[in-house]
Coordinates of C-alpha atoms (C1' of nucleotides) in Angstrom, one line a residue:
Chain A
M37 CA -0.1 0.0 -0.2
G38 CA 1.6 3.3 -0.9
P39 CA 0.7 6.7 0.2
A40 CA -2.5 6.8 -1.7
G41 CA -3.5 3.8 0.8
E42 CA -2.2 5.7 3.6
T43 CA -4.1 8.8 2.7
T44 CA -7.1 6.9 2.4
N45 CA -6.8 5.6 5.6
M46 CA -6.1 9.3 7.5
E47 CA -9.6 10.0 5.6
I48 CA -11.2 7.1 7.5
D49 CA -9.7 7.9 10.8
L50 CA -10.2 11.7 10.1
S51 CA -13.7 10.8 9.5
L52 CA -14.3 8.7 12.1
K53 CA -13.2 11.3 14.4
L54 CA -15.1 14.5 13.0
D55 CA -17.8 12.0 13.1
A56 CA -17.5 11.1 16.5
Q57 CA -17.1 14.6 17.6
L58 CA -20.3 15.5 16.1
Q59 CA -22.2 12.6 17.6
K60 CA -20.8 14.1 21.2
T61 CA -21.6 17.5 20.2
Q62 CA -25.1 16.7 18.8
Q63 CA -25.6 14.3 21.7
Q64 CA -24.9 17.2 23.7
T65 CA -27.2 19.3 22.2
Q66 CA -30.0 16.8 22.1
D67 CA -29.0 16.6 25.7
H68 CA -29.7 20.1 26.9
Q69 CA -33.0 19.7 24.6
E70 CA -34.2 17.5 26.7
L71 CA -33.0 19.9 29.9
G72 CA -35.1 22.4 27.8
E73 CA -37.5 20.1 27.8
F74 CA -37.8 19.1 31.4
S75 CA -37.3 22.9 32.3
V76 CA -40.4 23.7 30.3
E77 CA -42.1 20.7 32.1
G78 CA -40.6 21.8 35.3
K79 CA -42.2 25.2 34.8
R80 CA -46.0 24.1 33.9
K81 CA -46.0 21.8 37.2
A82 CA -44.9 25.1 39.3
E83 CA -47.7 27.2 37.5
E84 CA -49.9 24.4 38.0
A85 CA -48.7 24.2 42.1
I86 CA -49.0 27.7 42.2
E87 CA -53.0 27.3 40.7
E88 CA -53.7 24.7 42.7
D89 CA -52.3 27.1 45.8
K90 CA -53.9 29.9 44.6
S91 CA -57.4 28.1 45.1
L92 CA -56.5 26.8 48.4
D93 CA -55.0 29.3 50.0
N94 CA -55.2 33.1 48.0
N95 CA -54.3 35.3 50.6
S96 CA -51.1 33.9 51.5
L97 CA -48.3 36.2 51.0
S98 CA -45.5 33.7 52.1
A99 CA -46.4 31.5 49.7
E100 CA -46.8 34.0 46.8
T101 CA -43.5 35.1 47.4
M102 CA -41.7 31.7 47.3
K103 CA -43.6 30.8 44.3
T104 CA -42.4 34.1 42.6
E105 CA -38.8 33.4 43.6
E106 CA -39.1 29.5 42.0
L107 CA -40.5 31.3 38.8
S108 CA -37.7 33.6 38.1
V109 CA -35.3 30.8 39.1
L110 CA -36.9 28.3 36.5
Q111 CA -36.8 31.6 34.4
M112 CA -33.4 31.9 34.5
E113 CA -32.8 28.6 34.0
M114 CA -34.3 28.4 30.8
D115 CA -32.6 31.3 30.0
R116 CA -29.1 29.9 30.4
M117 CA -29.9 26.6 28.6
N118 CA -31.0 28.3 25.5
Q119 CA -27.7 30.3 25.4
E120 CA -25.8 27.2 26.0
N121 CA -28.1 25.5 22.9
K122 CA -26.8 28.5 21.0
A123 CA -23.5 28.2 22.0
L124 CA -23.3 24.3 20.9
R125 CA -25.4 25.1 17.3
K126 CA -22.4 27.9 16.6
A127 CA -19.8 24.8 17.7
I128 CA -21.8 22.4 15.7
E129 CA -21.3 24.7 12.6
Q130 CA -18.1 25.4 13.3
T131 CA -17.1 21.7 13.4
M132 CA -18.7 21.2 10.5
K133 CA -17.2 24.0 8.6
D134 CA -14.0 22.2 9.7
Y135 CA -15.0 19.2 8.7
Y136 CA -15.4 20.1 4.9
D137 CA -12.2 22.2 5.2
L138 CA -10.3 19.2 6.0
Q139 CA -12.0 17.4 2.9
M140 CA -11.0 19.5 0.6
K141 CA -7.4 19.7 2.0
F142 CA -7.5 16.0 1.6
A143 CA -9.2 16.2 -2.0
V144 CA -5.9 18.3 -2.7
A145 CA -3.5 16.5 -1.3
Q146 CA -4.6 13.4 -2.9
Q147 CA -4.8 15.1 -6.0
N148 CA -1.3 15.6 -5.6
V149 CA -0.1 12.4 -4.6
Q150 CA -2.5 11.1 -8.0
T151 CA -0.5 13.8 -9.8
K152 CA 3.2 12.9 -9.1
D153 CA 2.1 8.7 -10.0
D154 CA 0.2 9.1 -12.6
P155 CA 2.7 10.2 -15.6
R156 CA 0.1 10.9 -17.6
T157 CA -0.9 14.0 -15.6
F158 CA 1.6 17.0 -16.7
L159 CA 0.2 19.3 -14.2
S160 CA 3.4 21.4 -13.9
L161 CA 2.6 24.8 -13.3
T162 CA 6.9 25.4 -12.6
G163 CA 8.5 27.9 -15.3
T164 CA 11.2 27.0 -18.0
S165 CA 13.3 24.3 -17.9
D166 CA 16.3 26.3 -17.6
C167 CA 16.2 26.6 -14.6
P168 CA 18.4 24.5 -12.6
N169 CA 17.6 25.1 -9.1
Q170 CA 13.7 24.7 -9.8
D171 CA 11.9 22.2 -8.1
Q172 CA 8.7 21.4 -10.1
N173 CA 6.7 20.3 -6.7
K174 CA 7.6 22.7 -5.0
S175 CA 7.4 26.2 -7.1
P176 CA 3.6 26.4 -8.1
R177 CA 3.1 29.3 -10.1
F178 CA 0.5 32.0 -9.5
L179 CA -2.9 30.3 -10.8
K180 CA -6.0 31.8 -11.0
I181 CA -9.1 31.6 -12.5
N182 CA -12.0 33.8 -13.2
H183 CA -15.3 32.3 -14.5
H184 CA -17.9 34.9 -15.3
Q185 CA -15.8 37.1 -12.8
T186 CA -16.3 35.2 -10.0
V187 CA -12.2 34.1 -8.8
L188 CA -12.3 30.2 -8.2
S189 CA -9.6 29.5 -6.7
S190 CA -6.5 31.4 -6.2
T191 CA -2.6 30.8 -4.9
S192 CA 0.3 31.8 -5.2
Q193 CA 3.8 31.2 -4.7
K194 CA 7.0 32.7 -4.9
N195 CA 9.3 30.9 -7.6
D196 CA 12.7 30.6 -7.6
C197 CA 13.4 30.5 -11.0
T198 CA 14.2 33.8 -11.7
A199 CA 15.0 34.9 -15.4
E200 CA 18.4 36.5 -16.8
G201 CA 18.2 40.3 -17.0
R202 CA 14.3 40.6 -15.2
G203 CA 13.5 41.8 -12.2
H204 CA 10.6 39.4 -11.6
D205 CA 11.2 36.6 -9.3
Q206 CA 7.7 35.1 -10.2
L207 CA 5.9 33.9 -12.8
G208 CA 2.4 35.1 -12.8
L209 CA 0.3 32.6 -14.4
S210 CA -3.1 33.9 -14.6
L211 CA -5.8 32.0 -16.1
T212 CA -8.8 34.5 -17.0
L213 CA -11.8 33.5 -18.4
Q214 CA -14.0 35.4 -19.9
S215 CA -17.8 34.3 -20.8
N216 CA -18.8 36.6 -23.6
T217 CA -22.1 36.1 -24.0
G218 CA -22.7 38.6 -26.7
Q219 CA -25.7 36.7 -29.1
L220 CA -24.9 36.0 -32.3
K221 CA -28.3 36.1 -34.5
E222 CA -30.1 33.4 -35.2
D223 CA -29.1 31.8 -38.3
D224 CA -30.1 28.3 -39.9
D225 CA -27.5 29.3 -42.6
I226 CA -25.1 29.4 -40.5
R227 CA -25.6 26.1 -38.7
N228 CA -25.2 24.5 -42.0
V229 CA -22.0 26.2 -42.9
E230 CA -19.7 27.4 -40.6
T231 CA -17.1 29.7 -41.9
K232 CA -13.8 29.0 -40.8
E233 CA -11.2 31.8 -39.8
D234 CA -9.6 31.5 -42.9
G235 CA -12.5 32.4 -44.9
T236 CA -13.5 28.7 -46.2
A237 CA -16.5 27.1 -45.5
F238 CA -15.9 24.1 -43.3
T239 CA -19.6 21.8 -43.1
P240 CA -19.4 20.1 -39.8
L241 CA -18.1 16.9 -40.1
H242 CA -20.5 15.2 -38.1
S243 CA -23.6 16.4 -39.9
K244 CA -21.8 14.5 -43.1
I245 CA -20.8 11.3 -40.9
Q246 CA -24.6 10.8 -39.9
R247 CA -25.7 11.5 -42.8
T248 CA -23.7 9.2 -45.0
G249 CA -23.4 7.0 -42.7
S250 CA -20.4 5.2 -44.5
V251 CA -17.1 6.8 -43.0
G252 CA -14.5 5.1 -43.2
G253 CA -16.1 1.8 -42.2
G254 CA -18.9 0.5 -40.4
N255 CA -17.2 0.2 -37.1
I256 CA -16.9 4.0 -37.7
T257 CA -20.1 4.6 -38.8
N258 CA -21.7 2.5 -36.1
H259 CA -20.2 4.6 -33.3
V260 CA -20.8 7.9 -34.6
S261 CA -24.6 7.3 -35.5
T262 CA -25.2 5.4 -32.2
S263 CA -23.4 7.3 -29.6
T264 CA -23.4 10.7 -30.6
P265 CA -26.2 12.7 -30.3
P266 CA -26.6 14.8 -33.4
N267 CA -24.9 18.2 -33.4
R268 CA -23.1 17.5 -30.6
K269 CA -20.1 15.2 -31.8
A270 CA -16.9 16.5 -30.2
R271 CA -15.2 18.7 -31.7
V272 CA -11.8 20.7 -31.0
S273 CA -10.2 23.0 -33.3
V274 CA -6.5 24.3 -32.2
R275 CA -5.2 27.0 -33.6
A276 CA -1.2 26.6 -32.9
R277 CA 2.0 28.4 -34.4
C278 CA 3.5 25.3 -35.5
E279 CA 6.7 24.9 -37.9
T280 CA 6.1 21.3 -38.8
A281 CA 3.4 19.6 -40.9
T282 CA 1.1 18.5 -37.9
M283 CA 1.2 19.1 -34.5
N284 CA 2.8 15.9 -32.4
D285 CA 0.1 15.3 -30.1
G286 CA 1.2 11.9 -28.7
C287 CA -1.7 10.1 -30.9
Q288 CA -0.5 8.2 -34.0
W289 CA -2.3 9.0 -37.1
R290 CA -2.7 7.9 -40.6
K291 CA -3.0 10.2 -43.2
Y292 CA -6.4 9.6 -45.4
G293 CA -7.1 12.1 -47.5
Q294 CA -5.8 15.2 -48.6
K295 CA -8.4 18.3 -50.3
T296 CA -8.1 21.7 -51.3
A297 CA -10.7 23.2 -50.0
K298 CA -12.1 26.7 -51.6
G299 CA -11.2 29.9 -50.2
N300 CA -7.8 28.5 -49.6
P301 CA -5.1 27.2 -51.3
C302 CA -3.5 25.2 -48.5
P303 CA -4.8 21.5 -48.6
R304 CA -6.7 19.9 -45.9
A305 CA -5.3 16.9 -44.5
Y306 CA -7.7 14.2 -43.3
F307 CA -6.0 11.9 -40.5
R308 CA -7.7 9.5 -38.8
C309 CA -6.4 7.9 -35.4
T310 CA -4.5 4.3 -35.4
V311 CA -3.5 3.9 -31.9
A312 CA -6.3 1.2 -31.7
P313 CA -8.2 -0.2 -34.6
G314 CA -11.5 1.5 -35.2
C315 CA -10.4 4.8 -33.0
P316 CA -13.1 7.7 -34.4
V317 CA -10.9 9.9 -34.0
R318 CA -10.3 12.3 -37.0
K319 CA -8.2 15.3 -37.4
Q320 CA -8.3 17.7 -40.1
V321 CA -4.8 19.9 -40.5
Q322 CA -4.8 23.0 -42.5
R323 CA -2.5 25.8 -42.6
C324 CA -4.5 29.4 -42.1
L325 CA -4.8 31.4 -44.8
E326 CA -3.7 34.8 -43.7
D327 CA -0.9 33.5 -41.5
M328 CA 0.9 30.5 -43.1
S329 CA 2.6 29.7 -39.7
I330 CA -0.6 28.7 -38.0
L331 CA -2.1 25.0 -38.2
I332 CA -5.5 25.0 -37.6
T333 CA -6.2 21.2 -36.4
T334 CA -9.5 20.4 -35.6
Y335 CA -10.3 16.8 -33.5
E336 CA -13.0 15.3 -34.0
G337 CA -14.8 12.3 -32.0
T338 CA -13.5 10.3 -29.0
H339 CA -10.8 8.1 -28.3
N340 CA -11.7 4.3 -28.4
H341 CA -8.6 3.9 -26.4
P342 CA -6.6 5.2 -23.7
L343 CA -4.2 7.4 -24.9
P344 CA -0.8 6.7 -25.1
V345 CA 1.4 8.8 -22.8
G346 CA 1.8 12.4 -24.1
A347 CA -1.3 12.1 -25.8
T348 CA -2.6 16.0 -25.6
A349 CA -5.5 17.2 -24.9
M350 CA -6.1 18.6 -28.7
A351 CA -6.2 14.6 -29.4
S352 CA -8.2 14.0 -26.0
T353 CA -10.0 16.8 -25.8
A354 CA -13.0 15.2 -27.1
S355 CA -14.5 14.2 -24.0
S356 CA -13.1 17.7 -21.9
E357 CA -14.9 19.5 -24.9
A358 CA -17.6 17.7 -25.2
S359 CA -18.0 18.1 -21.3
F360 CA -17.6 21.7 -21.9
M361 CA -20.3 22.0 -24.0
L362 CA -22.8 20.0 -23.1
L363 CA -22.4 20.2 -19.2
D364 CA -21.4 24.0 -18.3
S365 CA -24.9 25.2 -17.1
S366 CA -23.4 28.5 -18.3
N367 CA -22.9 27.4 -22.0
P368 CA -25.3 28.7 -23.8
L369 CA -25.8 25.6 -26.2
S370 CA -28.8 23.7 -25.4
T371 CA -28.5 20.4 -23.6
D372 CA -31.0 19.3 -25.9
G373 CA -29.3 18.9 -28.8
T374 CA -30.8 22.6 -29.8
L375 CA -27.5 24.7 -30.9
L376 CA -27.9 28.0 -29.6
S377 CA -26.4 31.1 -31.3
S378 CA -24.3 33.0 -28.6
N379 CA -20.6 32.7 -28.9
F380 CA -19.1 31.6 -26.1
N381 CA -16.0 32.8 -25.5
R382 CA -13.0 32.7 -23.2
T383 CA -9.7 34.2 -23.0
Y384 CA -6.8 32.8 -20.7
Q385 CA -4.3 35.7 -20.0
F386 CA -0.6 34.5 -19.0
P387 CA 1.5 37.3 -17.5
Y388 CA 4.3 35.8 -18.5
H389 CA 7.1 37.4 -17.0
N390 CA 10.0 34.8 -16.5
I391 CA 10.6 33.2 -19.4
P392 CA 14.4 32.8 -20.3
H393 CA 13.9 33.0 -24.1
M394 CA 12.5 36.3 -24.4
T395 CA 16.1 37.6 -24.1
N396 CA 15.8 39.9 -26.6
P397 CA 14.6 44.0 -25.7
I398 CA 11.1 43.3 -27.8
S399 CA 10.1 40.9 -25.9
T400 CA 11.7 41.7 -22.3
S401 CA 9.2 45.1 -23.1
Y402 CA 6.6 43.5 -23.5
A403 CA 7.4 40.5 -21.0
S404 CA 4.6 41.9 -18.7
N405 CA 2.5 41.5 -21.2
L406 CA -0.6 38.8 -21.2
I407 CA -0.7 36.2 -23.7
N408 CA -4.0 35.1 -24.6
I409 CA -5.2 32.2 -25.3
H410 CA -8.8 31.7 -26.7
P411 CA -10.5 28.3 -25.8
N412 CA -13.4 29.7 -27.8
I413 CA -16.6 27.5 -27.9
D414 CA -18.4 28.1 -31.0
P415 CA -21.7 25.9 -31.5
F416 CA -20.4 25.1 -34.6
K417 CA -16.3 24.2 -34.1
G418 CA -16.5 23.5 -31.0
L419 CA -13.9 24.3 -28.6
V420 CA -11.2 26.4 -30.6
L421 CA -7.8 27.3 -28.9
D422 CA -6.1 29.9 -30.2
L423 CA -2.6 29.5 -28.9
T424 CA -1.6 32.0 -31.7
N425 CA -1.7 35.6 -30.5
N426 CA -0.7 38.5 -27.8
A427 CA -3.3 40.5 -26.0
N428 CA -2.4 43.7 -28.5
D429 CA -4.5 42.9 -31.1
S430 CA -8.3 43.6 -31.6
A431 CA -10.5 40.6 -30.7
D432 CA -11.5 38.9 -33.9
A433 CA -8.1 39.7 -35.1
R434 CA -6.4 38.1 -32.5
Q435 CA -8.5 34.9 -32.3
F436 CA -7.8 34.7 -36.2
G437 CA -4.8 35.6 -36.3
I438 CA -4.9 38.4 -39.2
N439 CA -3.2 41.0 -37.3
N440 CA 0.3 39.3 -37.2
A441 CA 0.0 38.8 -41.1
T442 CA 1.5 41.0 -43.4
S443 CA 1.1 39.4 -46.6
S444 CA 1.5 35.8 -47.6
T445 CA 4.8 36.2 -49.3
Q446 CA 6.2 37.9 -46.7
Q447 CA 4.9 34.9 -44.0
L448 CA 6.4 32.4 -46.1
M449 CA 9.8 34.6 -46.4
G450 CA 10.1 35.1 -43.1
Y451 CA 9.9 31.5 -41.3
S452 CA 12.3 29.2 -41.5
W453 CA 9.7 26.5 -42.0
M454 CA 9.1 27.5 -45.3
R455 CA 12.6 28.0 -46.2
N456 CA 14.0 24.6 -47.7
K457 CA 11.1 24.6 -49.8
P458 CA 9.2 26.1 -52.3
F459 CA 5.8 27.3 -51.9
L460 CA 3.8 24.5 -53.7
P461 CA 0.4 24.3 -51.7
S462 CA -0.6 20.8 -53.5
N463 CA 2.0 19.3 -51.7
Y464 CA 2.6 21.2 -48.7
I465 CA 1.0 19.3 -46.3
G466 CA 2.5 16.2 -45.4
N467 CA 5.6 16.7 -47.5
N468 CA 7.9 18.8 -45.5
S469 CA 8.1 17.5 -42.1
N470 CA 11.3 16.7 -42.4
N471 CA 13.0 19.8 -43.8
I472 CA 12.2 21.4 -41.2
G473 CA 15.5 23.3 -39.9
G474 CA 15.7 24.8 -36.6
G475 CA 12.5 26.2 -34.8
M476 CA 11.7 29.6 -34.4
M477 CA 13.1 30.6 -31.5
G478 CA 16.6 28.7 -33.1
G479 CA 15.8 30.1 -36.7
P480 CA 18.0 32.6 -38.3
K481 CA 19.2 35.6 -36.5
G482 CA 18.2 39.0 -38.1
E483 CA 14.4 38.7 -36.9
G484 CA 14.3 42.1 -35.0
N485 CA 11.2 43.3 -36.7
K486 CA 9.8 39.7 -35.8
S487 CA 6.4 41.0 -34.0
L488 CA 5.7 40.3 -30.1
A489 CA 2.9 38.1 -31.5
E490 CA 5.7 35.8 -32.7
N491 CA 7.8 35.8 -29.9
V492 CA 5.4 35.1 -27.5
S493 CA 4.0 32.5 -29.8
A494 CA 7.0 31.1 -30.2
I495 CA 7.2 30.8 -26.4
V496 CA 4.1 29.1 -26.2
A497 CA 5.6 26.8 -29.1
S498 CA 9.0 26.5 -27.9
D499 CA 8.5 26.2 -24.0
P500 CA 6.9 22.5 -23.0
K501 CA 6.8 23.6 -19.6
F502 CA 4.7 26.8 -20.5
R503 CA 2.4 24.2 -22.9
V504 CA 2.1 22.0 -20.2
S505 CA 1.2 24.7 -17.7
V506 CA -1.3 26.5 -20.1
A507 CA -2.7 22.7 -20.7
A508 CA -2.9 22.0 -17.2
A509 CA -4.8 25.3 -16.2
I510 CA -7.1 24.7 -19.3
S511 CA -7.6 21.4 -18.0
S512 CA -8.2 21.5 -14.5
L513 CA -10.5 24.0 -15.3
I514 CA -12.8 22.1 -17.8
N515 CA -12.5 19.4 -15.6
K516 CA -13.7 21.4 -13.0
E517 CA -16.8 22.6 -14.7
S518 CA -17.2 19.0 -15.8
Q519 CA -17.5 18.1 -12.2
T520 CA -19.5 20.8 -11.2
T521 CA -22.0 19.8 -14.0
S522 CA -21.8 16.1 -14.4
T523 CA -24.0 15.4 -11.5
S524 CA -27.2 16.8 -13.2
H525 CA -26.0 15.7 -16.8
P526 CA -23.6 13.2 -17.3
P527 CA -22.3 13.4 -20.5
P528 CA -24.0 11.1 -22.9
R529 CA -20.8 9.2 -24.6
D530 CA -19.5 5.7 -24.4
G531 CA -16.5 4.1 -25.7
E532 CA -14.7 6.1 -23.6
S533 CA -14.6 4.4 -20.6
G534 CA -10.8 4.1 -19.9
G535 CA -9.4 6.6 -22.4
S536 CA -11.3 9.6 -22.8
S537 CA -12.5 10.5 -19.7
S538 CA -9.5 9.9 -17.7
S539 CA -7.2 11.7 -20.5
S540 CA -8.9 14.7 -20.1
K541 CA -6.8 15.8 -18.3
N542 CA -3.4 15.3 -20.3
W543 CA -3.2 18.1 -21.7
I544 CA -0.3 19.1 -23.8
L545 CA -0.1 21.9 -26.3
E546 CA 1.1 21.6 -29.3
S547 CA 5.2 21.7 -29.7
L548 CA 8.2 21.5 -31.3
S549 CA 11.3 20.4 -29.1
P550 CA 13.8 23.3 -29.3
S551 CA 15.3 21.5 -32.3
G552 CA 12.2 22.7 -34.2
K553 CA 11.1 18.9 -35.2
P554 CA 8.5 17.1 -33.1
A555 CA 9.2 14.6 -30.8
Q556 CA 7.1 12.5 -33.1
N557 CA 5.4 13.2 -36.2
S558 CA 2.6 11.6 -37.7
T559 CA 3.6 12.3 -40.9
R560 CA 6.9 11.5 -43.0
Chain B
dC298 C1' 8.6 -6.0 -48.4
dG299 C1' 5.6 -4.2 -45.5
dA300 C1' 3.9 0.2 -43.7
dA301 C1' 2.4 4.6 -44.6
dT302 C1' 1.6 8.4 -47.9
dT303 C1' -0.1 10.6 -52.0
dT304 C1' -3.8 11.4 -55.1
dG305 C1' -7.7 10.6 -58.3
dA306 C1' -12.2 8.6 -58.2
dC307 C1' -16.3 8.6 -55.9
dC308 C1' -20.1 9.7 -52.9
dA309 C1' -23.7 12.8 -50.8
dG310 C1' -25.1 17.1 -48.8
dC311 C1' -26.4 21.4 -50.3
dG312 C1' -27.6 25.4 -53.0
dC313 C1' -29.2 27.1 -57.2
Chain C
dG1037 C1' -31.6 18.0 -62.1
dC1038 C1' -27.1 20.2 -62.0
dG1039 C1' -23.1 21.8 -60.5
dC1040 C1' -20.2 22.6 -56.1
dT1041 C1' -17.8 21.4 -52.1
dG1042 C1' -16.6 18.3 -48.2
dG1043 C1' -15.2 14.5 -46.8
dT1044 C1' -13.7 9.2 -47.9
dC1045 C1' -12.0 5.5 -50.7
dA1046 C1' -8.6 3.1 -52.6
dA1047 C1' -4.6 1.8 -56.2
dA1048 C1' -0.7 3.2 -57.1
dT1049 C1' 3.5 5.3 -55.5
dT1050 C1' 7.4 6.0 -52.0
dC1051 C1' 9.9 5.2 -47.8
dG1052 C1' 12.2 2.8 -44.5

DNA sequence: CGAATTTGACCAGCGC
DNA sequence: GCGCTGGTCAAATTCG
């Protein structure tokens, strides 16, 4: 039996002691209440006696005085009992409060133990790997979660890792949720065809799948058609700067098609998960037209297998996103499958003070700015994680990564991942995964005019611990929401008994290794 | 040589 | 009904 078992025993012991204490306190209260009843009874009897005495001798002054004194004594006794009752009630309330506090602390402690034991949980809100003195388990960052303007939790702790040349001794990792409750116009056309940020029409996958009933083999068809209610198929879009053809998300993918979508010369590649046979999860990968460095990856479906170690949130968020989308009571999506038109927008802001990568003056001067990550829950796209831009852009442009784009040509010339290959949209995705030399951070010198957004995005893309931190924060948030709502609305999903439900914790934002190559690439 | 990728063909939905 | 589009299939090709 490991630490977990000990903590379990501790919980039991704690509960027993608290229960005993509670019982004792309650017993005392009951006794006092009985005493109170007795005193009332005594008072009644005394009054009867007084009446009797009155009837016997109404003119006896001495007896009357005695009885009056007796009454006052009884009255005082009653008052004392009442005060004791109040005190005991307060004691019970305090005990209950302490009990719940201890329960909460125990839950947190237990979660930490599981975090250490479970290699799939990358809850590391520590800084970068460049700090040698850093103890990942002892230096959690400031994590503040604002949800609908309500602070759900906040902890702050000093960080030992100090970025060179900067006065900050603490990385403030602030996870802010903003709920945009602005209503979109009800428009059936929007429901049928969603317009993607790159201007291409994007028909929801699930509608096709459910209509055609012949997607990728019968097993998949059955899974989709029987397990997922209409319009609810989990869907996660991730926008991230990525130099490789696909994002390394820990899962194995097999490319089964490629299509040039209308409005975007960059072809859209179609992948299916090959970790387990019959896994229905698909993903689409396409470069953003406005900013070729942005890779739009759309995941759809729920893994029917435990995710491999290192599988990302993007690959596994199907369940999380579904929970988020279907279970969040504040989510404007109704639970009866009707799509509402509200735009559910949230912004995760990360003041990133303590980044050793940010050594150039431009980056440093903006070091206190916030990095905005937009998990934009769109009724038609599902969850959209935008890991591309900074807080200085306008909302829309920030979401779509437009502001950074100068022109396509400039973009292509500006990114190292394009340098070894001419711009050939038709074979763009899927062919260039092996000729990536050096990431954005390790790219050629003389990029002083590179925008802040690119620097920040590069940090997000190149700093694995920051990605993990972001992922953990978002994951915990989504899990929290799922838990708070799951009791009333259990997720209507199947095929995720081991994999997706548990794997919803495993968020790793798309990453490049510092060398600019993914640790694992599904394409070759 | 087996596995993965490429790519043209095919299918279904949707709008006109 | 026809054309357009997105998504998938499967034979051909490439790669390790």
